[in-house]
Short mmCIF file of C-alpha atoms and ligand atoms in Angstrom, two decimals:
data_model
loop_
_atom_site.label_atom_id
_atom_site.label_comp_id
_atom_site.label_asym_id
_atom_site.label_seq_id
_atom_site.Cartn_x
_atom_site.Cartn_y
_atom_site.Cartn_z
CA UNK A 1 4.80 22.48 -13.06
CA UNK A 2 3.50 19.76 -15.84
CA UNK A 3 2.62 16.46 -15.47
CA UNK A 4 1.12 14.15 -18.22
CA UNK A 5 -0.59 11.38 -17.91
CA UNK A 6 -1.87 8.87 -19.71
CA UNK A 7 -5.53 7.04 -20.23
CA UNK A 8 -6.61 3.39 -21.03
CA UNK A 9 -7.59 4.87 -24.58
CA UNK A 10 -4.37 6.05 -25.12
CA UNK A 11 -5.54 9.53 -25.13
CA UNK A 12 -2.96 11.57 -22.89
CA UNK A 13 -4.16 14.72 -21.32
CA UNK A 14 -1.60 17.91 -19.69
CA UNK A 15 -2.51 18.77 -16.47
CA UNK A 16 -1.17 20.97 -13.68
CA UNK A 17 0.01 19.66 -10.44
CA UNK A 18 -2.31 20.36 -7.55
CA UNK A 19 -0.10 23.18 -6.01
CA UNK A 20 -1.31 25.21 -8.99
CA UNK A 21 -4.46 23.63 -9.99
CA UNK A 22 -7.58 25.01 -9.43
CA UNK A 23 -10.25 24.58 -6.19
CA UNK A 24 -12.92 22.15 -7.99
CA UNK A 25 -16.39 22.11 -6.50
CA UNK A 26 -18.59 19.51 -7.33
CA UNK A 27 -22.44 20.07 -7.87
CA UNK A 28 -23.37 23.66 -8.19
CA UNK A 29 -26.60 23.92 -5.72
CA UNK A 30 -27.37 27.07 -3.04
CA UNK A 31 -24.69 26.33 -0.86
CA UNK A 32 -21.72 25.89 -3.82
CA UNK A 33 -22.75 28.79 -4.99
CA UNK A 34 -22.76 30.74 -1.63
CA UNK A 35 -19.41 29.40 -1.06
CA UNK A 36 -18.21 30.67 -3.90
CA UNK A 37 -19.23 34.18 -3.36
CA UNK A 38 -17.48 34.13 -0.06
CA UNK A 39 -14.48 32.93 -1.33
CA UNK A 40 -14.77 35.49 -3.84
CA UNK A 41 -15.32 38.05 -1.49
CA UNK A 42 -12.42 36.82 0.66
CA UNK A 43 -10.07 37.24 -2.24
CA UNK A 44 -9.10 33.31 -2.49
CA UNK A 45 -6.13 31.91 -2.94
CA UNK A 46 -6.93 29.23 -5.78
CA UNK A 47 -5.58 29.75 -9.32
CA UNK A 48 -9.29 29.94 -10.29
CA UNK A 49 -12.75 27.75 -9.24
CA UNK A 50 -13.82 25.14 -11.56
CA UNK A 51 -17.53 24.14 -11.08
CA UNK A 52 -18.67 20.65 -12.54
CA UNK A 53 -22.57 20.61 -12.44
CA UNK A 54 -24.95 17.57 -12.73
CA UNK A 55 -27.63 19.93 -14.06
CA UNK A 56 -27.82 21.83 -17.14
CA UNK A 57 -28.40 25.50 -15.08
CA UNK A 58 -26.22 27.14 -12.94
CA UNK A 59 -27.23 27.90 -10.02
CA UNK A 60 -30.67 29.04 -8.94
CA UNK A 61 -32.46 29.67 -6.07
CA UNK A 62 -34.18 25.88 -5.59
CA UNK A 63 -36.09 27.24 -2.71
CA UNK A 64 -38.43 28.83 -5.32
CA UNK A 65 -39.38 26.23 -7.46
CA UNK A 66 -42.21 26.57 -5.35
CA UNK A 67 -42.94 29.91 -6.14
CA UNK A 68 -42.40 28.74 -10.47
CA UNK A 69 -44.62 25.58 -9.55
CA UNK A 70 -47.98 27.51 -8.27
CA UNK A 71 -47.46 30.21 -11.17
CA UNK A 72 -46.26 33.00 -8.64
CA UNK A 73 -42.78 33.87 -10.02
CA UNK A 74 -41.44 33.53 -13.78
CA UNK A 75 -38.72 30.64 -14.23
CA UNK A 76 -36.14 33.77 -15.41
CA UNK A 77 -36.58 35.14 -11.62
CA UNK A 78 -34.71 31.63 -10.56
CA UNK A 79 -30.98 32.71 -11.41
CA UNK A 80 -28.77 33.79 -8.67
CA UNK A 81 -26.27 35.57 -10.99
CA UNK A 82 -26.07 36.46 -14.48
CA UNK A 83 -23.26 34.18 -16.38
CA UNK A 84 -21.15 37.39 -16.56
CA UNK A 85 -20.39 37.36 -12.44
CA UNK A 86 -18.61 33.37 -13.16
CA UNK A 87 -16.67 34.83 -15.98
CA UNK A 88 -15.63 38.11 -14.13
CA UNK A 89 -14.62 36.25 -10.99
CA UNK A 90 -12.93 33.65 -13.16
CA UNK A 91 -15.39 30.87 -12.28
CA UNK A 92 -15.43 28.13 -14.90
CA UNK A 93 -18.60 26.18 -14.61
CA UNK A 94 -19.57 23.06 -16.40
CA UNK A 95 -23.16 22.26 -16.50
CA UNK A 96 -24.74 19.09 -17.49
CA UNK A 97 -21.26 17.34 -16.83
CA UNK A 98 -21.45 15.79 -13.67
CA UNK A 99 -17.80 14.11 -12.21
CA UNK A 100 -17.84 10.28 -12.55
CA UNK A 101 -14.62 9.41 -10.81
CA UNK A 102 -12.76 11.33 -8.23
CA UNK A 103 -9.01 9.80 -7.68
CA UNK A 104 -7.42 11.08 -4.32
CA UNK A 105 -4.11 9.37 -5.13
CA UNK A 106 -3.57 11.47 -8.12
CA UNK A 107 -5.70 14.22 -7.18
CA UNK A 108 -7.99 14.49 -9.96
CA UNK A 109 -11.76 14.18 -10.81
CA UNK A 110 -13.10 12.52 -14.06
CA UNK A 111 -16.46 14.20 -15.72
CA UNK A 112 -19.01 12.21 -17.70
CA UNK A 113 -17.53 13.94 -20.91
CA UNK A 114 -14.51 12.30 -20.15
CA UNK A 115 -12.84 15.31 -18.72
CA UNK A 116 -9.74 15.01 -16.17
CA UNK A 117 -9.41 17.54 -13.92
CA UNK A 118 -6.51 18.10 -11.41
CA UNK A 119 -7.44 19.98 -7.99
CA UNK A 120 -5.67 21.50 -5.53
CA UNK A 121 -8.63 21.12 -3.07
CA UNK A 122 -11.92 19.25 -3.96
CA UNK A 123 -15.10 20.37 -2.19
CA UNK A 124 -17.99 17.84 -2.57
CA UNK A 125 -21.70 19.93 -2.82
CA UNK A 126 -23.76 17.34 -4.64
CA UNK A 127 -26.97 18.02 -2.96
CA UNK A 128 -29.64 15.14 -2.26
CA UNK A 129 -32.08 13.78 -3.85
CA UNK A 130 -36.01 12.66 -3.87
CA UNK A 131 -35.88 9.18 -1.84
CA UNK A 132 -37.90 6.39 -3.42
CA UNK A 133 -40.93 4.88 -1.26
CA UNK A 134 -40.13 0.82 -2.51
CA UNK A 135 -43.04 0.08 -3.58
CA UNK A 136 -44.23 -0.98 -6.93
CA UNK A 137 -45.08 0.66 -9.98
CA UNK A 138 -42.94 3.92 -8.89
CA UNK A 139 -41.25 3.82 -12.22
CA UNK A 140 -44.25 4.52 -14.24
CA UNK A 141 -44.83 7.29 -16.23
CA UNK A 142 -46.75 10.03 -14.24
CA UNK A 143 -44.87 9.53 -10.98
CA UNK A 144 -42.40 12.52 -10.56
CA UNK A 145 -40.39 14.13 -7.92
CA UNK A 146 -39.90 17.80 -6.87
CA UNK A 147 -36.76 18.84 -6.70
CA UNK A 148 -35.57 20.52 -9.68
CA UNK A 149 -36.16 22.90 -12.09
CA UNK A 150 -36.75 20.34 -14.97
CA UNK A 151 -39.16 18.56 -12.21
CA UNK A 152 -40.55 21.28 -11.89
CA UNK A 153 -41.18 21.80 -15.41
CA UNK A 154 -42.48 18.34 -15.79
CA UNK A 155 -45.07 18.75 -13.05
CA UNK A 156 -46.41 22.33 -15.05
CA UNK A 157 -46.86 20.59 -18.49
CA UNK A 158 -48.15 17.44 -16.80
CA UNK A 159 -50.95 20.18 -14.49
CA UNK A 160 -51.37 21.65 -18.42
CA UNK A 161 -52.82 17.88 -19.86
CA UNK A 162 -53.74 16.09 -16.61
CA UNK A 163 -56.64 16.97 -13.99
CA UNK A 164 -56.01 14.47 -10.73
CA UNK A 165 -53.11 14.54 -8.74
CA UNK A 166 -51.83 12.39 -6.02
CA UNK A 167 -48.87 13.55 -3.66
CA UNK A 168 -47.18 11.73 -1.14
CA UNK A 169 -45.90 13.11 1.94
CA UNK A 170 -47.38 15.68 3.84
CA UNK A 171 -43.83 17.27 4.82
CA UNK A 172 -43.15 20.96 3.52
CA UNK A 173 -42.04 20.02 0.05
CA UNK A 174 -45.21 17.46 -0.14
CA UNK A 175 -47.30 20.72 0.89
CA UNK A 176 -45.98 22.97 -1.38
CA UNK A 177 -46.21 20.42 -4.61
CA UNK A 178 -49.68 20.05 -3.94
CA UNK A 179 -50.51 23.70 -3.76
CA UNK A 180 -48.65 24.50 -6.72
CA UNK A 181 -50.53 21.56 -8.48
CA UNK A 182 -54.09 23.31 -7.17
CA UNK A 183 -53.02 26.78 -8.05
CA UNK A 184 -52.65 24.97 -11.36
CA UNK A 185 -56.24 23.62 -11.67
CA UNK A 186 -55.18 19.87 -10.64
CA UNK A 187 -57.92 18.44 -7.83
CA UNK A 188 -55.18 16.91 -5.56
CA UNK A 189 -55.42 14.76 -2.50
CA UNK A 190 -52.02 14.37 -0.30
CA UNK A 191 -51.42 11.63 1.85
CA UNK A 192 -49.60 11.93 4.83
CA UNK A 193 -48.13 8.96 6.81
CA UNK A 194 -48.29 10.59 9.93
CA UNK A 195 -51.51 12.00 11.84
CA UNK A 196 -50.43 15.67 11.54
CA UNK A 197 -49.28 17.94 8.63
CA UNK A 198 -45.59 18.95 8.83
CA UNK A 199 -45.02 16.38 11.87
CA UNK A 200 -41.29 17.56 12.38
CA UNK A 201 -41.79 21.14 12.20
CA UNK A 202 -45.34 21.33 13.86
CA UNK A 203 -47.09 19.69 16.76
CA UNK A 204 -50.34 18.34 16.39
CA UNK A 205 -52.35 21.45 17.37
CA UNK A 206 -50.41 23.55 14.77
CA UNK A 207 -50.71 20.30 12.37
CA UNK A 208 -54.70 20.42 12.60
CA UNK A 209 -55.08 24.15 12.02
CA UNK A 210 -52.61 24.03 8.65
CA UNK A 211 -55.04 21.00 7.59
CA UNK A 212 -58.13 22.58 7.52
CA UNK A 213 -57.04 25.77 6.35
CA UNK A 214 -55.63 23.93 3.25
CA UNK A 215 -58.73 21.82 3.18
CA UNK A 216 -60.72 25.23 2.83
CA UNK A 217 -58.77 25.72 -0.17
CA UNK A 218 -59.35 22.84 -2.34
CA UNK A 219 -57.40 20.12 -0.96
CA UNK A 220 -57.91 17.08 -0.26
CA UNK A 221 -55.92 15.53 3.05
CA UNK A 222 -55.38 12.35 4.03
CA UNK A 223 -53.60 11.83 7.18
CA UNK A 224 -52.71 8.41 8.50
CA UNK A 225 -52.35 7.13 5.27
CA UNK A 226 -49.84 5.50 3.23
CA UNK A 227 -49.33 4.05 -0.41
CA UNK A 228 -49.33 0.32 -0.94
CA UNK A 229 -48.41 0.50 -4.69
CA UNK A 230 -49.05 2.89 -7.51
CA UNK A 231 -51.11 1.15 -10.22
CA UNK A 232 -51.03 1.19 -14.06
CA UNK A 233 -49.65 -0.33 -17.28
CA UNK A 234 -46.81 1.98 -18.61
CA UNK A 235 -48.56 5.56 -17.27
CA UNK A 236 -49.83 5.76 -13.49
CA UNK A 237 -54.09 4.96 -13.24
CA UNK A 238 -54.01 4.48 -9.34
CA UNK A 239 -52.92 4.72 -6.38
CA UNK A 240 -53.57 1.62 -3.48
CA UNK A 241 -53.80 2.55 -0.10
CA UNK A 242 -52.85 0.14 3.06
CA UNK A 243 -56.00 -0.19 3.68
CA UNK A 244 -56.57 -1.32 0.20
CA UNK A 245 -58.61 1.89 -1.11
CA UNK A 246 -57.67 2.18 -4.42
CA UNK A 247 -57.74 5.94 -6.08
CA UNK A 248 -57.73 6.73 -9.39
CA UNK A 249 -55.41 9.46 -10.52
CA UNK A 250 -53.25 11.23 -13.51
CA UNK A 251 -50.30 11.93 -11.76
CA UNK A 252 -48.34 10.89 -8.61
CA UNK A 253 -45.61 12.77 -7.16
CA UNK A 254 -43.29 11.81 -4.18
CA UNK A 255 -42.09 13.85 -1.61
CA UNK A 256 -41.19 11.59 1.16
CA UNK A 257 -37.77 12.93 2.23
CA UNK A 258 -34.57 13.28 0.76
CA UNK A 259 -31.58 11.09 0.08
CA UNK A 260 -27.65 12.93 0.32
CA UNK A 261 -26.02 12.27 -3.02
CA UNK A 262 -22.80 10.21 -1.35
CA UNK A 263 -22.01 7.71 -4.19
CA UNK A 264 -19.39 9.41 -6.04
CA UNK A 265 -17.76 9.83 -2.13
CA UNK A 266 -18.21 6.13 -0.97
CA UNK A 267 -16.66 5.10 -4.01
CA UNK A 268 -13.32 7.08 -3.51
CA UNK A 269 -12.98 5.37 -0.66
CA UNK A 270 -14.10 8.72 1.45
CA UNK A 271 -16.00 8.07 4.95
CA UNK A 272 -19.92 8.03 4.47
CA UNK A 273 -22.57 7.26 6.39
CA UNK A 274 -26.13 8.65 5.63
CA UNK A 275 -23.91 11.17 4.27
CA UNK A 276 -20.08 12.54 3.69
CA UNK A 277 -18.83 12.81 6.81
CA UNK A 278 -17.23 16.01 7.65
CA UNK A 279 -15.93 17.77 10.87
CA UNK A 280 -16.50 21.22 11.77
CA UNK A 281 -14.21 22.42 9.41
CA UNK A 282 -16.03 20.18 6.67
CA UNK A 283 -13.19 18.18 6.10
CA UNK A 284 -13.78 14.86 5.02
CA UNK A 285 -11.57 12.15 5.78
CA UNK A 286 -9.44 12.78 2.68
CA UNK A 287 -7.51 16.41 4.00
CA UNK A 288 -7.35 17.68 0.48
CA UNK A 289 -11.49 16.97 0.08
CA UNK A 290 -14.29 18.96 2.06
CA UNK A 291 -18.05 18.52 1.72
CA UNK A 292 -20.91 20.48 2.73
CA UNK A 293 -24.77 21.24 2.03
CA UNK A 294 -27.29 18.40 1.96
CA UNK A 295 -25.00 15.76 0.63
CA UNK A 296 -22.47 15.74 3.73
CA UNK A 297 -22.79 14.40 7.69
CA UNK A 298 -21.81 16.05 11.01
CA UNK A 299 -21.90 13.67 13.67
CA UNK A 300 -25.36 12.62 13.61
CA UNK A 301 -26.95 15.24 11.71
CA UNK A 302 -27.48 15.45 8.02
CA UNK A 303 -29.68 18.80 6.04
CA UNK A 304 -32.53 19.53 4.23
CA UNK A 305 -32.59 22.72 4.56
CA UNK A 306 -30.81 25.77 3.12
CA UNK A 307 -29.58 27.63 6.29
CA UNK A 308 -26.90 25.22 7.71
CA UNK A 309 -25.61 24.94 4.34
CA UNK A 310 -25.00 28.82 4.18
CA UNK A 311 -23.36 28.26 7.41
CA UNK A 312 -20.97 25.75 6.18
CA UNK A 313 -20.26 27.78 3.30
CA UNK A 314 -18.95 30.39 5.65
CA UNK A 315 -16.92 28.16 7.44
CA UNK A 316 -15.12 26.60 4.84
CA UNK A 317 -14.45 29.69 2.42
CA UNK A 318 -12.88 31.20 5.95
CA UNK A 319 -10.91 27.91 5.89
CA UNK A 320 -10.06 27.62 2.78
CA UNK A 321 -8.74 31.46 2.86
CA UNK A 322 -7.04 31.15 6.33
CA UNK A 323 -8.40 34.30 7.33
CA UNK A 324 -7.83 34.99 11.15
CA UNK A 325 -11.75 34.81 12.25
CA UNK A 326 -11.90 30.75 10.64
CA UNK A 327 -15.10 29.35 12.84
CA UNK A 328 -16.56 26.07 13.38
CA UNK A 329 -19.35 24.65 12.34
CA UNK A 330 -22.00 23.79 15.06
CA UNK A 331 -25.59 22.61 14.10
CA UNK A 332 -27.17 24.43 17.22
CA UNK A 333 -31.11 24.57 16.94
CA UNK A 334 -31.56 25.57 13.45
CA UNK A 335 -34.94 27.21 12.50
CA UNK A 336 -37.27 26.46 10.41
CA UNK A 337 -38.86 29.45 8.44
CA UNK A 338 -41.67 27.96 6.13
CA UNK A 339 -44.53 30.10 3.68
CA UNK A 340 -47.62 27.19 3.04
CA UNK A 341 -50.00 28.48 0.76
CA UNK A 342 -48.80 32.36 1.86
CA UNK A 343 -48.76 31.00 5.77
CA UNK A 344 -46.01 31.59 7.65
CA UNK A 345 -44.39 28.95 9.78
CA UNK A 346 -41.47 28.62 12.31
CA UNK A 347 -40.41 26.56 14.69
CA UNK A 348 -37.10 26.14 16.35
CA UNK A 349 -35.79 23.57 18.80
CA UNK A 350 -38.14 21.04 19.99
CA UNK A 351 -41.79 20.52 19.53
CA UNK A 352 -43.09 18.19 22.10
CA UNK A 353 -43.60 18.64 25.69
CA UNK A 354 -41.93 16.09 28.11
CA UNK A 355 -43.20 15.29 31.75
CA UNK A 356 -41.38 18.34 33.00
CA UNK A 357 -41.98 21.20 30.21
CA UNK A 358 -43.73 24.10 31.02
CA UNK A 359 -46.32 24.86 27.85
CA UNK A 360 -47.03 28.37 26.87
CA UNK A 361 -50.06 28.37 24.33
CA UNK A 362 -52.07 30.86 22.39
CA UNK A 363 -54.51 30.60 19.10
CA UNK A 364 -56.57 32.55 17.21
CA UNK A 365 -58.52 29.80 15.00
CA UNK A 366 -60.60 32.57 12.82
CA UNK A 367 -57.06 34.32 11.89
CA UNK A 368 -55.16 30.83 11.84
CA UNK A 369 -52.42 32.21 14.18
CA UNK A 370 -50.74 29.79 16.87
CA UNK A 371 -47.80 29.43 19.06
CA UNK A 372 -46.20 27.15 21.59
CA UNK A 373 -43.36 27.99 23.64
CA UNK A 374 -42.03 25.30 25.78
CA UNK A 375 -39.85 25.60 28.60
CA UNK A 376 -37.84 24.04 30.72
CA UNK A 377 -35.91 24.88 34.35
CA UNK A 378 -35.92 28.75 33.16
CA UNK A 379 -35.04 28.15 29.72
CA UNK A 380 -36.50 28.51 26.16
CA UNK A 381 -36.37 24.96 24.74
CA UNK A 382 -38.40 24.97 21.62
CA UNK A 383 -41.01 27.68 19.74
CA UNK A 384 -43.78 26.93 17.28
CA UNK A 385 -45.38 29.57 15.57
CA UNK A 386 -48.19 29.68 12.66
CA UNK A 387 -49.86 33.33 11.44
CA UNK A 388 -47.74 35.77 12.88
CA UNK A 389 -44.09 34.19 13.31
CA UNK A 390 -42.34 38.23 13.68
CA UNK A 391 -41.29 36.65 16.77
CA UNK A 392 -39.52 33.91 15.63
CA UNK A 393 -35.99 35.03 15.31
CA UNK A 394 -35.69 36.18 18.78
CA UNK A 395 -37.29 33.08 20.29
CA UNK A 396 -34.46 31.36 18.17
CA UNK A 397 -31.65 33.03 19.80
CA UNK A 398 -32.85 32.27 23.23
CA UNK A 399 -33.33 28.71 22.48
CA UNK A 400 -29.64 28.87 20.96
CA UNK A 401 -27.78 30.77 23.97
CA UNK A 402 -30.28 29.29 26.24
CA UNK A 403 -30.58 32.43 28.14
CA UNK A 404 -32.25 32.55 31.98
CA UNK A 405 -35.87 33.75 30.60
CA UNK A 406 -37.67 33.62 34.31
CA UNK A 407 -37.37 37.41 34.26
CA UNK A 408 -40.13 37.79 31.21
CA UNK A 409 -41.62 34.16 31.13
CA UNK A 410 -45.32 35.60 31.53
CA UNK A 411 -44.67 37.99 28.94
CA UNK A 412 -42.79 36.33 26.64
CA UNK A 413 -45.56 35.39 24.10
CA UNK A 414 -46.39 39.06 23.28
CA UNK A 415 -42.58 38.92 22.02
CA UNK A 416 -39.30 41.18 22.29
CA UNK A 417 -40.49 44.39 22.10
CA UNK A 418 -42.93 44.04 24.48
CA UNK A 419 -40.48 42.01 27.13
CA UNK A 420 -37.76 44.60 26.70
CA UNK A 421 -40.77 47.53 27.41
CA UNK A 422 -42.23 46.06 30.34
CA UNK A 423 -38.40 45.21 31.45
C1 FAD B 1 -39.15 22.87 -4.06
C2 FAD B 1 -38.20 23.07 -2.92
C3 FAD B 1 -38.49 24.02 -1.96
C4 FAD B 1 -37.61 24.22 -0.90
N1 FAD B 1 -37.93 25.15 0.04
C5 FAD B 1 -37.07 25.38 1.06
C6 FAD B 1 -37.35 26.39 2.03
O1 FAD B 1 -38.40 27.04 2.03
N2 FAD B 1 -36.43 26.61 3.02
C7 FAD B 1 -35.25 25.90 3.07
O2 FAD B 1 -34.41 26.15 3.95
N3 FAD B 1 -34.96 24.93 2.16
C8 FAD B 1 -35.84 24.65 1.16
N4 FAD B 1 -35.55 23.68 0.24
C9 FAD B 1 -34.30 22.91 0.41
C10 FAD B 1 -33.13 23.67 -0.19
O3 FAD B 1 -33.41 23.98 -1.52
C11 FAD B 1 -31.88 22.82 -0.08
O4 FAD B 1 -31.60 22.64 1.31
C12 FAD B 1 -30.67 23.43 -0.74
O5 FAD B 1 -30.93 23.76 -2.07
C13 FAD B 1 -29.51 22.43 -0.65
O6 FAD B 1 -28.44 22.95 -1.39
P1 FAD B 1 -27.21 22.03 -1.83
O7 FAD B 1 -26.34 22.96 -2.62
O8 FAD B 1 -26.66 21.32 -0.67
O9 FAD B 1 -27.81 20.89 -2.77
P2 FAD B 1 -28.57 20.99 -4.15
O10 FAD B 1 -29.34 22.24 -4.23
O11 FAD B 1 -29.27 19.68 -4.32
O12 FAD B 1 -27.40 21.09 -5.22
C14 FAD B 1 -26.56 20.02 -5.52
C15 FAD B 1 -26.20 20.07 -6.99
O13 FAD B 1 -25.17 19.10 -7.23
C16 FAD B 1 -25.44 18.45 -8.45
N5 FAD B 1 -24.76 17.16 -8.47
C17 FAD B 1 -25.13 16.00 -7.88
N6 FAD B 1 -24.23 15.03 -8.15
C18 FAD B 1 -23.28 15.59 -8.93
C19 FAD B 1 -22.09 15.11 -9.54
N7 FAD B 1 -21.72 13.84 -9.41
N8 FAD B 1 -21.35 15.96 -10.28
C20 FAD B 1 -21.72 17.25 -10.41
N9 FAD B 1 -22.85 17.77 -9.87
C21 FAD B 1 -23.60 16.95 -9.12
C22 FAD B 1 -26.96 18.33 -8.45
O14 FAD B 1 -27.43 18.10 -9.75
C23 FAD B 1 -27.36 19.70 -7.92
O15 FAD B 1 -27.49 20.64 -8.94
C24 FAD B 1 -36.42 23.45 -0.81
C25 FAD B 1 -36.13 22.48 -1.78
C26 FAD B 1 -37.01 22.29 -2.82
C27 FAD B 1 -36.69 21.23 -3.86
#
């Protein structure tokens, strides 16, 4: 069926109805395109995807930028599939047209082209983006973000002309900035708010050991510290301190956190919070619109990393499809796998002891390897690991099913193998 309709230009534009209009996806980061290849997979019912994309690449695998950054992996390795797969699977993406307008009445979305689009469903994956720090002179030249590719790209030519870096935030994406930036010949100090590196994924112990093995490699760590305001006329000279230390510098880059892209949302009149809110089926509170990934909200909990994302993904291509095995989402303890500077790093559930946790250590300083189980009335409650994290995995699915572990608890720290051995 046809319906026309007509603009304030007096342009008209022929679209279908949303029974047969396509599924349009919003944003096309990790977790659109994961969706996408389970819905694929899952034989969907849509009369074809249509992808509108704020960037001007498809898809690529953002978790590597790192990797591009500290000159480990060529920029071509980035793509997650060759334009070929979108035509094949009848996939229309749009890149470097981002939706302006989404109209639940009529069911459409409007593109910054001008574009109308009908939809039959509407599934928001717009991602988040670098959060600004409020202070002054952040809009100077020299003060980038990390977070994509043409970031990323900034931050190599600007390590090409520049020799002094500054980056702020001593979180995992602060971390791996500023290694890039030294594998690129930059001398780079990070500042950290907090008094230990990676403060949600590590506890102090663990914090300490990834300082000073960075430190032994060229970097220079501030903990404890935070920016004041970044000095200069048009390009960033400086960066003040709280304290009032002022450091000179060629570059700044800010990696304090992450904000969820919910504008376009709010302004449809969808529900938002920090983010979209969505249920466990990642409906929002439009039924025709679902969100997932970094830009949307369950409950309390919003993402910054890639594996919940994947999860949604699942769960709403099952959805979508209405095949028999449709799950929920559920947050549970999600892990955190992290490489530093070629360290591994994971942790899983939580990271400090309280009055009645039971605290299984071990380190080995000289080969930088750590962990920290903590446990509580028979039960695995969190895991930290640094070195040797092989472990990890295992430790993660006892946290999540929160399994009796009294039989092994001396053992446990030598890991599964050994546990199921001495069993
Ligand atoms: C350098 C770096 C390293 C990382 N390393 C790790 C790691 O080791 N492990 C891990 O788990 N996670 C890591 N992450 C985080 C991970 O990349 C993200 O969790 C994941 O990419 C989120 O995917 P997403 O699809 O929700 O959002 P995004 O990847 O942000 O994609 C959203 C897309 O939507 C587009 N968009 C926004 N608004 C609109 C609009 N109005 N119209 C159309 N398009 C729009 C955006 O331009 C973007 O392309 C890393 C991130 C970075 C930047």
């Amino acid at each position: 069926m046809l319906r026309l309709f007509s603009f304030g230009s007096g342009a008209r534009l022929t679209m279908r109805t949303s029974e047969d209009a396509p599924l349009v996806i919003c944003g096309h980061g990790m977790v659109a395109q994961r969706l996408i290849e389970r819905l694929v997979a899952l034989g969907h019912p849509f009369n074809g995807i249509v992808v509108f994309n704020a960037e001007p690449f498809s898809a690529y695998n953002r978790i590597q930028l790192s990797a591009v950054l500290a000159n480990e992996i060529p920029e071509a390795d980035l793509a997650l599939k060759p334009q070929s797969w979108f035509a094949r699977h009848k996939v229309s993406v749009f890149n470097h047209e981002p939706v302006t307008r989404i109209d639940t009445d009529r069911g459409t979305v409007t593109t910054a082209h001008g574009r109308v689009q009908a939809y039959s469903k509407l599934v928001l994956a717009t991602g988040s983006r670098p959060s600004s720090l409020g202070i002054s002179g952040e809009d100077l030249d020299g003060v980038l973000t990390f977070r994509t590719l043409a970031d990323t790209r900034a931050l190599i030519n600007a390590a090409s002309t520049h020799k002094r870096a500054v980056v702020i935030g001593g979180g995992f994406l602060g971390l791996e900035a500023a290694e890039g930036l030294r594998a690129r010949g930059m001398a780079v100090t990070l500042l950290h708010r907090s008094d230990h590196l990676l403060n949600r994924q590590l506890d102090t112990t663990a914090g300490d050991m990834l300082k000073g093995l960075l430190a032994q490699r060229g970097l220079n760590i501030l903990t404890g510290q935070s920016p004041a305001a970044l000095l200069g006329k048009s390009r960033v000279a400086a960066v003040q301190l709280n304290d009032d230390t002022v450091m000179s510098t060629d570059l700044v880059v800010i990696a304090t956190g992450i904000t969820p892209n919910i504008d376009l949302a709010r302004i449809a009149g969808l529900q938002c919070n920090k983010g979209i809110c969505v249920d466990s089926r990642m409906r929002t509170s439009h039924p025709a619109v679902y969100a997932l990934g970094e830009c949307c909200q369950f409950g309390t909990h919003t993402f910054g990393l890639v594996e919940p994302g994947f999860q949604q993904a699942q769960v709403l291509a099952q959805h979508l499809c209405q095949t028999s095995e449709a799950t929920e989402f559920s947050p549970g303890s999600i892990a955190t796998r992290l490489k530093i500077s070629g360290i591994p790093i994971f942790s899983c559930g939580r990271v400090q002891a309280g009055p009645a946790t039971e605290d299984i250590q071990w380190q080995d300083r000289p080969e930088h390897r750590y962990g920290r189980l903590l446990v509580e009335q028979g039960q695995l409650v969190g895991a930290v690991l640094m070195g040797d994290t092989a472990s990890g995995p295992w430790y993660a699915d006892l946290i999540d099913s929160g399994r009796d572990i009294s039989g092994y608890r001396d053992t446990i720290a030598f890991g599964q193998p050994y546990c199921e051995a001495a069993a």
